[in-house]
Coordinates of C-alpha atoms and ligand atoms in Angstrom, one line a residue:
M1 CA -48.3 53.8 -25.3
I2 CA -48.7 50.3 -25.4
V3 CA -50.7 50.7 -28.3
R4 CA -48.1 52.8 -30.1
F5 CA -45.7 50.3 -29.2
M6 CA -47.9 47.4 -30.9
T7 CA -48.0 49.5 -34.0
C8 CA -44.6 50.0 -34.2
A9 CA -43.7 46.6 -33.5
S10 CA -45.9 45.6 -36.0
L11 CA -44.2 47.9 -38.8
F12 CA -40.8 46.5 -37.8
L13 CA -42.3 43.0 -38.2
T14 CA -43.5 44.0 -41.7
C15 CA -40.8 45.3 -42.7
L16 CA -38.5 42.3 -41.3
S17 CA -40.8 40.0 -43.5
L18 CA -40.8 42.5 -46.6
G19 CA -36.9 42.4 -45.9
E20 CA -36.9 38.5 -46.3
S21 CA -38.4 38.4 -50.1
A22 CA -35.7 37.3 -52.4
K23 CA -35.3 37.6 -55.9
I24 CA -35.8 33.9 -57.5
L25 CA -35.3 33.3 -61.3
G26 CA -37.0 30.0 -62.4
V27 CA -35.2 28.6 -66.0
F28 CA -37.7 26.5 -67.4
S29 CA -36.8 26.0 -71.4
T30 CA -38.0 22.4 -72.0
P31 CA -41.3 23.2 -74.7
A32 CA -43.3 20.4 -72.8
K33 CA -46.6 21.9 -71.6
S34 CA -47.0 19.1 -68.6
H35 CA -43.8 19.9 -67.4
L36 CA -44.4 23.7 -67.4
I37 CA -47.3 23.3 -64.8
I38 CA -45.3 21.4 -62.6
H39 CA -42.6 24.0 -62.3
M40 CA -45.1 26.9 -62.5
S41 CA -46.7 25.4 -59.3
V42 CA -43.7 25.8 -57.5
M43 CA -43.4 29.1 -58.6
R44 CA -46.9 30.6 -58.3
A45 CA -46.2 29.3 -54.4
L46 CA -43.5 31.7 -54.1
V47 CA -45.2 34.5 -55.4
E48 CA -48.0 34.2 -53.2
Q49 CA -45.4 34.3 -50.1
G50 CA -44.3 37.5 -51.6
H51 CA -41.0 36.8 -53.4
D52 CA -39.9 38.6 -56.4
V53 CA -40.2 35.9 -59.0
T54 CA -38.9 36.0 -62.8
V55 CA -39.6 33.0 -64.8
F56 CA -38.3 32.3 -68.4
T57 CA -39.6 30.0 -70.6
T58 CA -40.5 28.9 -74.3
L59 CA -44.2 28.5 -73.7
P60 CA -46.9 30.9 -73.0
L61 CA -48.4 31.1 -69.4
E62 CA -52.0 31.5 -68.9
D63 CA -52.4 33.5 -65.8
K64 CA -54.8 36.5 -66.6
V65 CA -52.8 38.4 -63.7
K66 CA -49.6 37.9 -63.4
K67 CA -48.0 38.6 -60.1
Y68 CA -44.2 37.9 -61.6
R69 CA -42.3 38.7 -64.3
H70 CA -42.9 36.4 -67.1
I71 CA -39.8 36.3 -69.9
Q72 CA -40.6 34.4 -73.2
V73 CA -38.3 33.6 -75.8
G74 CA -40.0 32.1 -79.4
L75 CA -39.0 28.4 -80.4
P76 CA -36.9 27.7 -83.3
N77 CA -38.5 26.2 -86.3
M78 CA -37.0 22.5 -85.4
L79 CA -39.3 22.2 -82.4
S80 CA -42.4 24.1 -84.4
K81 CA -46.0 22.8 -83.5
E82 CA -45.9 20.8 -86.6
K83 CA -42.9 19.3 -85.9
M84 CA -43.8 18.4 -82.5
V85 CA -46.5 16.5 -83.8
E86 CA -44.4 14.5 -86.4
M87 CA -42.3 13.5 -83.5
A88 CA -45.1 12.5 -81.4
K89 CA -46.5 10.6 -84.4
E90 CA -43.4 8.3 -84.9
K91 CA -43.3 7.6 -81.1
V92 CA -46.9 6.4 -81.3
E93 CA -46.0 3.9 -83.9
K94 CA -42.4 2.9 -83.0
P95 CA -42.4 3.1 -79.2
K96 CA -38.9 2.5 -77.9
N97 CA -37.2 2.0 -74.8
F98 CA -36.3 4.9 -72.9
L99 CA -32.1 4.6 -73.4
F100 CA -33.0 4.6 -77.3
E101 CA -35.4 7.3 -77.1
Y102 CA -32.8 9.2 -75.1
Q103 CA -30.3 9.1 -77.8
D104 CA -33.3 11.3 -79.8
I105 CA -34.1 13.3 -77.3
L106 CA -31.0 14.5 -75.6
P107 CA -29.9 16.7 -78.9
K108 CA -33.5 18.0 -79.0
M109 CA -33.3 19.2 -75.2
L110 CA -29.7 20.8 -75.7
F111 CA -30.7 22.6 -78.5
V112 CA -33.3 23.8 -77.4
S113 CA -31.7 25.0 -73.7
N114 CA -28.7 26.4 -75.7
Y115 CA -30.9 28.4 -78.3
T116 CA -32.6 30.0 -75.1
I117 CA -30.1 31.0 -73.5
N118 CA -28.5 32.6 -75.8
S119 CA -31.4 34.6 -76.9
M120 CA -31.0 38.4 -76.1
E121 CA -34.0 37.8 -73.8
F122 CA -31.9 35.8 -71.6
K123 CA -28.6 37.6 -72.0
S124 CA -30.2 40.6 -71.0
L125 CA -30.8 39.1 -67.4
L126 CA -27.4 38.4 -66.8
N127 CA -26.2 41.9 -65.2
E128 CA -29.3 41.6 -63.0
S129 CA -28.8 39.6 -59.5
F130 CA -30.7 36.8 -57.8
D131 CA -30.9 35.2 -54.8
L132 CA -32.0 31.7 -55.9
V133 CA -32.4 30.3 -59.3
V134 CA -34.8 27.1 -59.8
L135 CA -34.0 25.2 -62.7
G136 CA -36.8 23.0 -64.8
Y137 CA -34.7 19.7 -65.0
F138 CA -35.1 17.9 -68.4
L139 CA -31.7 16.9 -69.9
N140 CA -30.2 20.2 -69.1
D141 CA -27.6 19.8 -66.8
F142 CA -25.4 22.2 -68.2
Q143 CA -27.8 24.9 -67.4
L144 CA -26.6 24.7 -63.6
G145 CA -24.0 26.9 -64.7
I146 CA -26.6 29.6 -64.7
A147 CA -26.4 29.6 -60.7
A148 CA -22.7 29.5 -61.0
H149 CA -23.1 32.6 -63.2
F150 CA -25.3 34.1 -60.5
K151 CA -23.3 33.2 -57.8
C152 CA -26.5 31.9 -56.0
P153 CA -27.7 28.5 -54.6
V154 CA -30.0 26.6 -57.2
V155 CA -32.7 24.1 -56.8
V156 CA -33.8 21.9 -59.6
N157 CA -37.6 21.1 -60.1
F158 CA -38.5 17.8 -61.2
M159 CA -41.9 16.2 -63.0
I160 CA -41.8 12.6 -61.8
Q161 CA -39.7 10.0 -60.0
P162 CA -36.0 11.0 -60.1
F163 CA -33.7 10.3 -63.3
T164 CA -30.5 8.7 -62.7
Q165 CA -28.7 12.0 -63.2
L166 CA -30.9 13.6 -60.2
L167 CA -30.0 10.9 -57.8
D168 CA -26.1 11.8 -58.6
M169 CA -26.8 15.5 -58.4
S170 CA -28.4 15.3 -54.8
G171 CA -26.4 11.9 -53.7
T172 CA -29.7 9.6 -53.6
P173 CA -28.0 5.8 -53.1
K174 CA -29.0 3.9 -56.3
E175 CA -30.0 0.7 -54.1
I176 CA -30.7 -1.4 -57.1
S177 CA -30.8 -4.4 -55.5
Y178 CA -34.4 -3.3 -54.3
V179 CA -35.2 0.1 -56.4
P180 CA -36.4 -1.1 -59.9
N181 CA -35.1 2.2 -62.7
L182 CA -38.2 4.0 -63.6
F183 CA -37.2 2.8 -67.1
T184 CA -37.3 -0.8 -66.8
G185 CA -41.1 -0.9 -66.1
L186 CA -40.5 -3.2 -63.0
Q187 CA -42.4 -3.0 -59.9
Q188 CA -41.2 -3.7 -56.0
P189 CA -40.9 -6.4 -54.8
M190 CA -38.4 -7.9 -57.7
G191 CA -37.4 -11.1 -57.8
F192 CA -34.6 -13.0 -58.7
T193 CA -35.3 -12.5 -62.6
D194 CA -36.0 -8.6 -62.1
R195 CA -33.3 -8.1 -60.3
L196 CA -31.1 -9.0 -62.5
Y197 CA -32.5 -7.1 -65.3
N198 CA -32.4 -3.9 -63.3
F199 CA -28.8 -4.9 -62.5
V200 CA -28.0 -4.9 -65.9
Y201 CA -29.8 -1.7 -66.9
S202 CA -29.3 0.4 -64.4
G203 CA -25.6 -0.7 -63.3
I204 CA -24.5 -1.3 -67.1
L205 CA -26.3 -0.3 -69.7
E206 CA -27.8 3.1 -68.4
P207 CA -24.4 4.4 -67.6
V208 CA -22.6 3.7 -70.8
V209 CA -25.0 5.6 -72.3
Y210 CA -25.2 8.3 -69.9
K211 CA -21.6 8.6 -70.4
W212 CA -22.1 9.7 -73.8
G213 CA -25.0 12.0 -72.5
E214 CA -22.4 13.6 -70.2
W215 CA -20.2 14.4 -72.9
Q216 CA -22.7 16.1 -74.8
Q217 CA -24.0 18.3 -71.6
E218 CA -20.1 19.0 -71.3
K219 CA -19.6 20.2 -74.7
M220 CA -22.6 22.7 -74.4
Y221 CA -21.7 23.8 -71.0
R222 CA -18.1 24.6 -72.0
Y223 CA -19.7 26.6 -75.2
N224 CA -21.7 28.9 -72.8
F225 CA -19.3 28.9 -69.6
P226 CA -16.0 29.2 -70.1
E227 CA -13.3 27.7 -68.5
S228 CA -11.7 31.4 -68.1
K229 CA -14.7 32.8 -66.1
Y230 CA -16.5 29.8 -64.7
P231 CA -15.9 26.3 -62.9
S232 CA -16.5 23.0 -64.3
L233 CA -19.3 21.3 -65.3
S234 CA -18.6 18.6 -62.9
E235 CA -18.3 21.1 -59.9
V236 CA -21.4 22.9 -60.9
K237 CA -23.0 19.5 -60.5
K238 CA -22.1 19.2 -56.6
N239 CA -23.4 22.1 -55.8
V240 CA -27.0 21.8 -56.0
S241 CA -28.9 22.8 -53.0
L242 CA -31.8 20.6 -53.3
V243 CA -33.9 18.7 -55.6
L244 CA -37.4 19.1 -55.9
I245 CA -39.5 15.7 -57.0
N246 CA -42.7 15.2 -57.9
H247 CA -43.5 12.1 -56.4
H248 CA -45.0 10.8 -52.8
F249 CA -43.8 7.5 -51.4
S250 CA -47.3 5.9 -51.4
Q251 CA -47.1 5.8 -54.9
G252 CA -44.9 3.0 -54.5
G253 CA -41.3 2.9 -55.5
L254 CA -39.6 3.4 -52.4
R255 CA -36.3 4.6 -51.6
P256 CA -34.1 6.0 -49.4
L257 CA -33.7 9.9 -49.9
P258 CA -31.0 12.0 -48.2
P259 CA -32.4 15.6 -46.8
G260 CA -31.6 17.3 -50.1
M261 CA -34.1 15.8 -52.1
V262 CA -37.9 16.5 -51.0
E263 CA -40.6 14.9 -52.4
I264 CA -43.7 17.1 -53.4
G265 CA -46.2 15.2 -54.9
G266 CA -49.3 16.2 -56.4
I267 CA -48.2 20.2 -56.1
Q268 CA -50.1 20.7 -59.5
I269 CA -53.2 19.6 -57.7
K270 CA -55.9 22.4 -56.4
E271 CA -57.1 22.1 -53.1
K272 CA -60.0 23.5 -53.7
P273 CA -60.4 23.2 -57.8
N274 CA -61.1 26.0 -59.9
P275 CA -64.5 27.0 -61.7
L276 CA -65.3 24.8 -64.7
P277 CA -66.0 26.7 -68.0
E278 CA -69.7 27.1 -68.5
D279 CA -70.4 24.5 -71.0
I280 CA -67.8 22.2 -69.7
K281 CA -69.7 22.8 -66.3
E282 CA -73.4 22.2 -67.8
F283 CA -72.4 19.2 -69.8
L284 CA -70.7 17.5 -66.6
D285 CA -73.6 18.7 -64.3
E286 CA -76.4 17.0 -66.3
S287 CA -74.9 13.8 -66.6
K288 CA -77.1 11.8 -64.5
N289 CA -75.4 8.5 -65.3
G290 CA -71.9 9.9 -65.2
V291 CA -69.2 11.1 -67.5
V292 CA -66.1 9.4 -68.8
Y293 CA -63.0 11.9 -69.8
F294 CA -60.9 11.0 -72.4
S295 CA -57.3 12.8 -72.8
F296 CA -54.0 11.9 -74.1
G297 CA -52.3 15.0 -72.9
S298 CA -50.3 17.6 -74.6
H299 CA -47.6 15.8 -76.4
V300 CA -49.9 13.0 -78.1
A301 CA -51.2 15.2 -80.4
S302 CA -54.9 14.1 -81.7
G303 CA -53.5 14.2 -86.0
S304 CA -50.5 11.7 -84.3
L305 CA -53.0 8.8 -83.8
R306 CA -53.9 6.6 -86.3
P307 CA -57.5 7.0 -87.6
E308 CA -59.0 3.7 -88.0
I309 CA -58.2 3.5 -84.2
T310 CA -59.9 6.4 -83.0
K311 CA -62.7 5.9 -85.2
A312 CA -63.3 2.1 -83.1
M313 CA -62.9 4.4 -80.3
F314 CA -65.8 6.6 -81.2
N315 CA -67.9 3.4 -82.0
V316 CA -67.7 2.4 -78.7
L317 CA -67.9 5.8 -76.7
S318 CA -70.9 7.0 -78.8
K319 CA -72.8 3.6 -77.6
I320 CA -72.1 3.7 -74.1
P321 CA -74.9 5.4 -71.7
F322 CA -72.7 7.6 -70.5
N323 CA -71.4 11.5 -71.6
V324 CA -68.0 11.3 -72.8
L325 CA -65.6 14.5 -72.7
W326 CA -62.9 14.2 -74.8
K327 CA -60.1 16.0 -75.2
W328 CA -59.0 16.5 -79.0
D329 CA -56.8 19.3 -80.3
D330 CA -57.4 20.9 -83.8
S331 CA -54.4 18.6 -85.8
A332 CA -57.0 16.4 -86.9
P333 CA -60.5 16.3 -88.0
V334 CA -63.1 14.6 -84.8
P335 CA -63.6 10.9 -85.5
G336 CA -67.2 11.4 -85.7
T337 CA -69.9 13.3 -83.6
S338 CA -72.9 12.0 -81.3
D339 CA -74.8 13.7 -78.9
N340 CA -73.3 12.2 -76.2
I341 CA -69.7 13.4 -76.8
M342 CA -68.4 16.5 -76.2
Y343 CA -64.9 17.8 -77.8
K344 CA -62.8 20.2 -76.6
P345 CA -59.2 21.4 -77.5
W346 CA -58.0 22.0 -74.1
T347 CA -59.8 20.9 -71.0
P348 CA -58.8 21.9 -66.9
Q349 CA -57.7 18.5 -66.3
D350 CA -57.8 18.6 -62.9
D351 CA -60.8 20.5 -62.3
V352 CA -62.5 18.4 -64.7
L353 CA -61.5 15.2 -62.5
A354 CA -62.1 16.7 -59.3
H355 CA -66.0 16.8 -60.5
P356 CA -68.0 13.9 -58.7
N357 CA -69.9 12.6 -61.6
V358 CA -66.8 11.7 -63.6
K359 CA -66.3 8.1 -63.5
L360 CA -63.8 6.8 -66.0
F361 CA -60.4 8.4 -66.7
I362 CA -59.1 7.1 -69.9
S363 CA -55.4 8.5 -70.1
H364 CA -52.0 8.0 -72.0
G365 CA -50.7 7.7 -68.5
G366 CA -48.4 10.6 -68.1
Q367 CA -47.6 11.3 -64.6
G368 CA -49.6 14.5 -64.3
G369 CA -52.9 12.9 -65.2
V370 CA -52.1 9.7 -63.4
V371 CA -51.6 11.3 -59.9
E372 CA -54.4 13.9 -60.7
A373 CA -56.7 10.6 -61.2
E374 CA -55.2 9.1 -57.9
Y375 CA -56.1 12.5 -55.7
H376 CA -59.4 12.9 -56.7
G377 CA -60.4 8.6 -56.8
V378 CA -61.4 8.6 -60.4
P379 CA -60.4 4.8 -62.2
L380 CA -58.1 5.0 -65.1
L381 CA -57.9 3.4 -68.4
I382 CA -54.3 3.8 -69.8
C383 CA -53.0 3.6 -73.1
S384 CA -49.2 4.1 -72.5
F385 CA -46.9 5.5 -75.4
F386 CA -43.4 6.8 -74.3
G387 CA -40.9 7.4 -71.1
D388 CA -42.9 6.8 -67.9
Q389 CA -45.7 6.2 -69.1
H390 CA -45.6 2.3 -69.7
A391 CA -44.2 2.0 -65.6
N392 CA -47.6 4.3 -64.7
K393 CA -49.4 2.1 -66.6
D394 CA -47.8 -0.9 -64.9
L395 CA -48.5 0.2 -61.4
V396 CA -52.0 1.4 -62.1
I397 CA -52.9 -1.9 -63.5
K398 CA -51.0 -3.7 -60.5
K399 CA -53.2 -2.0 -57.8
E400 CA -56.0 -2.3 -59.7
F401 CA -57.1 1.1 -59.6
G402 CA -57.8 0.6 -63.7
R403 CA -56.6 -1.1 -66.4
G404 CA -54.6 -0.5 -69.4
F405 CA -55.1 -0.9 -73.5
P406 CA -52.6 -1.5 -76.3
F407 CA -53.2 1.2 -79.1
K408 CA -51.6 0.0 -82.4
T409 CA -53.8 -3.5 -82.1
L410 CA -56.8 -1.8 -80.3
T411 CA -60.1 -3.3 -82.0
E412 CA -64.0 -2.2 -81.2
E413 CA -64.2 -5.4 -79.1
I414 CA -61.1 -5.0 -76.7
F415 CA -61.7 -1.2 -76.2
R416 CA -65.6 -2.0 -75.1
K417 CA -64.6 -4.8 -73.3
E418 CA -62.0 -2.6 -71.2
V419 CA -64.5 0.7 -70.6
L420 CA -67.5 -1.5 -69.7
E421 CA -65.4 -4.0 -67.5
I422 CA -64.3 -0.7 -65.4
L423 CA -67.4 1.3 -65.4
E424 CA -69.3 -1.9 -64.3
N425 CA -66.9 -3.4 -61.5
P426 CA -66.9 -1.3 -58.8
K427 CA -63.6 -2.5 -57.1
Y428 CA -61.3 0.0 -59.2
S429 CA -63.2 3.1 -58.2
E430 CA -63.1 1.3 -54.7
N431 CA -59.8 0.9 -54.5
I432 CA -58.6 4.2 -56.3
K433 CA -60.8 6.1 -53.6
K434 CA -59.0 4.3 -50.6
F435 CA -55.8 5.6 -51.9
S436 CA -56.5 8.7 -52.3
S437 CA -57.1 9.4 -48.6
V438 CA -54.0 7.8 -47.9
Y439 CA -52.4 10.0 -51.0
R440 CA -53.7 13.3 -49.5
D441 CA -52.9 12.4 -45.8
R442 CA -49.7 14.1 -44.9
P443 CA -48.1 16.7 -42.1
M444 CA -47.8 19.5 -44.9
T445 CA -49.5 20.2 -48.4
A446 CA -46.8 19.9 -51.5
K447 CA -46.8 23.7 -51.8
Q448 CA -46.1 24.3 -48.3
T449 CA -43.6 21.9 -48.4
A450 CA -41.8 23.1 -51.3
V451 CA -42.1 26.8 -50.1
F452 CA -40.5 25.6 -46.8
W453 CA -37.6 24.1 -48.2
I454 CA -37.0 26.6 -51.0
E455 CA -36.8 29.3 -48.0
Y456 CA -34.7 27.0 -46.1
V457 CA -32.0 26.9 -48.8
I458 CA -32.3 30.6 -49.2
R459 CA -32.1 31.5 -45.4
H460 CA -28.6 28.9 -44.9
K461 CA -27.2 30.2 -48.3
G462 CA -27.2 27.0 -49.9
A463 CA -27.9 24.9 -47.0
F464 CA -24.8 22.7 -47.8
H465 CA -25.3 21.2 -44.1
M466 CA -27.9 19.2 -45.9
Q467 CA -26.2 17.9 -48.9
S468 CA -25.4 14.0 -49.1
P469 CA -21.5 13.1 -48.8
L470 CA -22.4 10.9 -51.8
V471 CA -22.3 13.8 -54.0
H472 CA -18.3 14.0 -53.7
L473 CA -17.3 10.6 -53.8
N474 CA -16.7 9.2 -56.8
F475 CA -17.6 5.3 -58.1
F476 CA -15.0 3.5 -56.3
Q477 CA -15.3 5.4 -53.1
Q478 CA -19.2 4.9 -53.6
H479 CA -19.2 1.5 -53.4
S480 CA -16.2 1.3 -51.2
L481 CA -14.3 -0.7 -54.0
D482 CA -11.0 1.4 -52.9
V483 CA -11.9 -0.1 -49.2
L484 CA -12.4 -3.4 -50.1
G485 CA -9.4 -3.1 -52.1
F486 CA -7.1 -2.2 -49.7
L487 CA -8.3 -4.8 -48.0
A488 CA -7.5 -7.3 -50.5
V489 CA -4.1 -5.9 -50.7
S490 CA -3.4 -6.0 -47.1
L491 CA -4.8 -9.8 -46.7
I492 CA -2.5 -10.6 -49.8
V493 CA 0.1 -8.7 -48.1
L494 CA -0.5 -10.5 -44.8
L495 CA -0.6 -13.9 -45.8
K496 CA 2.6 -13.0 -48.1
V497 CA 4.5 -12.1 -44.8
C498 CA 2.9 -15.2 -42.8
C499 CA 4.2 -17.3 -45.6
V500 CA 7.8 -15.9 -45.7
F501 CA 8.2 -16.2 -42.1
I502 CA 6.3 -19.8 -41.9
C503 CA 9.2 -20.5 -44.6
F504 CA 11.7 -18.7 -42.8
I505 CA 11.0 -20.7 -39.1
K506 CA 10.4 -24.2 -41.3
R507 CA 14.5 -23.8 -42.9
K508 CA 15.6 -22.3 -39.3
L509 CA 14.0 -25.7 -37.8
S510 CA 15.2 -28.1 -40.8
S511 CA 18.4 -26.8 -40.6
G512 CA 18.8 -26.9 -36.9
N513 CA 17.6 -30.7 -37.2
K514 CA 20.6 -31.0 -39.6
L515 CA 22.8 -30.0 -37.2
K516 CA 22.1 -32.2 -34.6
V517 CA 22.4 -35.1 -36.9
L518 CA 25.6 -33.8 -37.8
Ligands
NAG1 C1 -25.7 27.3 -79.1 O1 -26.3 28.4 -79.3 C2 -25.7 29.2 -80.1 C3 -27.1 30.6 -80.8 O2 -27.8 30.0 -81.2 C4 -25.2 29.2 -81.5 O3 -24.1 29.9 -82.1 C5 -24.1 27.8 -80.8 O4 -23.6 27.1 -82.0 C6 -24.9 26.7 -80.2 N1 -23.7 26.1 -79.4 C7 -23.7 24.8 -79.7 C8 -22.5 24.0 -79.3 O5 -24.4 24.2 -80.2
NAG2 C1 -23.7 44.2 -68.6 O1 -22.8 44.7 -68.0 C2 -21.7 44.6 -68.7 C3 -20.5 45.3 -68.5 O2 -20.9 46.3 -67.1 C4 -22.0 45.7 -70.0 O3 -20.8 45.6 -70.9 C5 -23.2 45.0 -71.0 O4 -23.3 45.5 -72.1 C6 -23.8 44.4 -70.5 N1 -25.0 44.0 -70.8 C7 -26.3 44.4 -70.5 C8 -27.2 43.2 -71.7 O5 -27.1 44.9 -70.2
NAG3 C1 -21.8 26.9 -55.1 O1 -22.9 27.5 -54.6 C2 -22.9 28.7 -53.8 C3 -24.1 29.2 -53.3 O2 -25.0 28.5 -53.3 C4 -22.2 30.2 -54.8 O3 -21.7 30.9 -53.7 C5 -20.8 29.4 -55.2 O4 -20.3 30.2 -55.9 C6 -21.2 28.1 -55.8 N1 -19.9 27.4 -56.5 C7 -19.7 26.6 -57.4 C8 -18.9 25.9 -57.8 O5 -20.7 26.7 -58.8

C-alpha cells in the first residue's frame, strides 16, 4: 500500500516537474562568436533543466547533439566573413574611443537585427507562443518588441559589465562619482581628475551620443512594431524583468546592483573541462617546460594584422624554450614555421587554459578570454584593440595578473622582454592564482544562478516586484532635481513672504512713530 502510494506520489511529482517546463525563445542576432558563446551557455543550462528551448541565431552552433530547436538565418553580404576581416583591419589600424566606434557599429547592428527578424525563418515563429524571451543584447534595444509581441516576460543577457543602456533598463544607479564608465578605462578608486573625466564622459558626452542612438532605435522599433498593435519602445524598455551580466564583483568595478540585475560571471567556463582534440592534447602534454597559448580571439582575424609585426612576434616565439599553441585562422599565411609552434584555426580556449602546462596566455584582452585565464590562473600578456579590451588590459596590469604591449609600435625587443618577464617572474602567476580562488568562491555557480533567476521570473510572471523603481523615473526625478527645484522655489517664496511681512511691520512701525510725533 505504502509502496503504491509512493509510486503514485513520485509519478505525480514527475508530472509536476514536467508541467513546469517552460517554452523559452532565445534571440541572438549579433554575428559575434564570442557573444554567442555566453548566450548559449545560459540557454544550454536551461535545456539541462528540461525546458523547451528554441534559439534563433545568425551563426552556426557546433553541438553534435542538439536538445533544443535551432533556427539559423544567413547573414546579408554586408556582414560576410570578408567584410568582417576588413572592418577588423580598420579597427586595428585606427583605434577609436567607443563613442566614435558606436556611430559605426550602431547602424550595422540595427541593420543585422532588423534583417534577421524580417526573415521568413523568424516570421514563422510569430504565430507560436512562448513563456519567456531571452534577448542577447548588443545595441538592439528595439528587439525588446519581440517580448511585447509574445506578451511574455523578457530577460536580457549581456557579455560583460553593463553598458549604460542596460543600467537604464534595469534601473541601476550610475553613481558616476565612484563607478567608472566602462569605456573611459578608469579604475577604482578615482582621484579628482579621474572623477572629472568620468563626469564629463558619462554625464555629458555619452548622453548626447546615446540620444542619437535612441532615436535610431525608435525608428527601427516603429518599423517592426507599429503603433497600431504595440506599446511604445519606452514602455517596452520599462518592462524588462531581469538583466544578466557576465561579470563578477571580485573582478573590480564595484557598483550597487538592484535585484533585477544579476551577475553570472564566467558562465561560459566549464567546471570540468572537455577532453582536448588528440593532437592539441599531445602537444600540451609533451611540453615539459610549459606552453604559451596565443589567441587574438574571433574578431581580430589573422589577416587583419600587419605581417611585419606578426613576423616579429614569430621571431621571438620560435626562439623561446617553450612550446607555443597559436590560434591562426586561414585569412592569411602563417608568419613562419618552427618545431615549437603549432598553429590551429580554432582552439577550445577554455579547455586549453585549463591544461596545467599552459604558463602564459597572449590575448587581445576580450572579456571572455581574460575571465577564463583568471578562472584557471594563467597569467596574461595583452594587446588590446577595441571596445572594453583596453579597460580589461589596464585592470590586468594594475592587479599584476600580467602585462600589456602595443601593437602598431611593437618591436622584437619589446615583445621578447614582455614575454620573458611573465615567464620568468613568478609574481604574475602567483597573483592570478590567488585571484582564481577568490573568483570561484560563490554560494551558487554561475549556471545555477542564471537558471534560478530565469525560472524565478517565469514562476512569478515577470517578477516585477523586484524591479528597481528607478526605471519609472525621468531624468529630473532620478536626480531629485524636481524636489530641489520645488525646495528652491519654496525658499524663494518664503523669503519673499518674510520680506513683504517685515516691510509691512516696518511701515506700520514707522507710520506709528510718525503719528506719535504728530
Ligand atoms: C528592415 O528590414 C526589411 C527587410 O529586410 C527592410 O525592407 C526594411 O527597409 C528595414 N527597415 C529599416 C527601417 O531599415
Ligand atoms: C499566422 O496566423 C495568421 C492568422 O492566424 C495567418 O494569417 C498567417 O498566415 C500565419 N503565419 C504563419 C507564418 O503561419
Ligand atoms: C510587460 O510584460 C508582461 C509580462 O511580463 C506582459 O504581459 C505585458 O504585456 C508587457 N507589457 C508591455 C507594455 O510590454
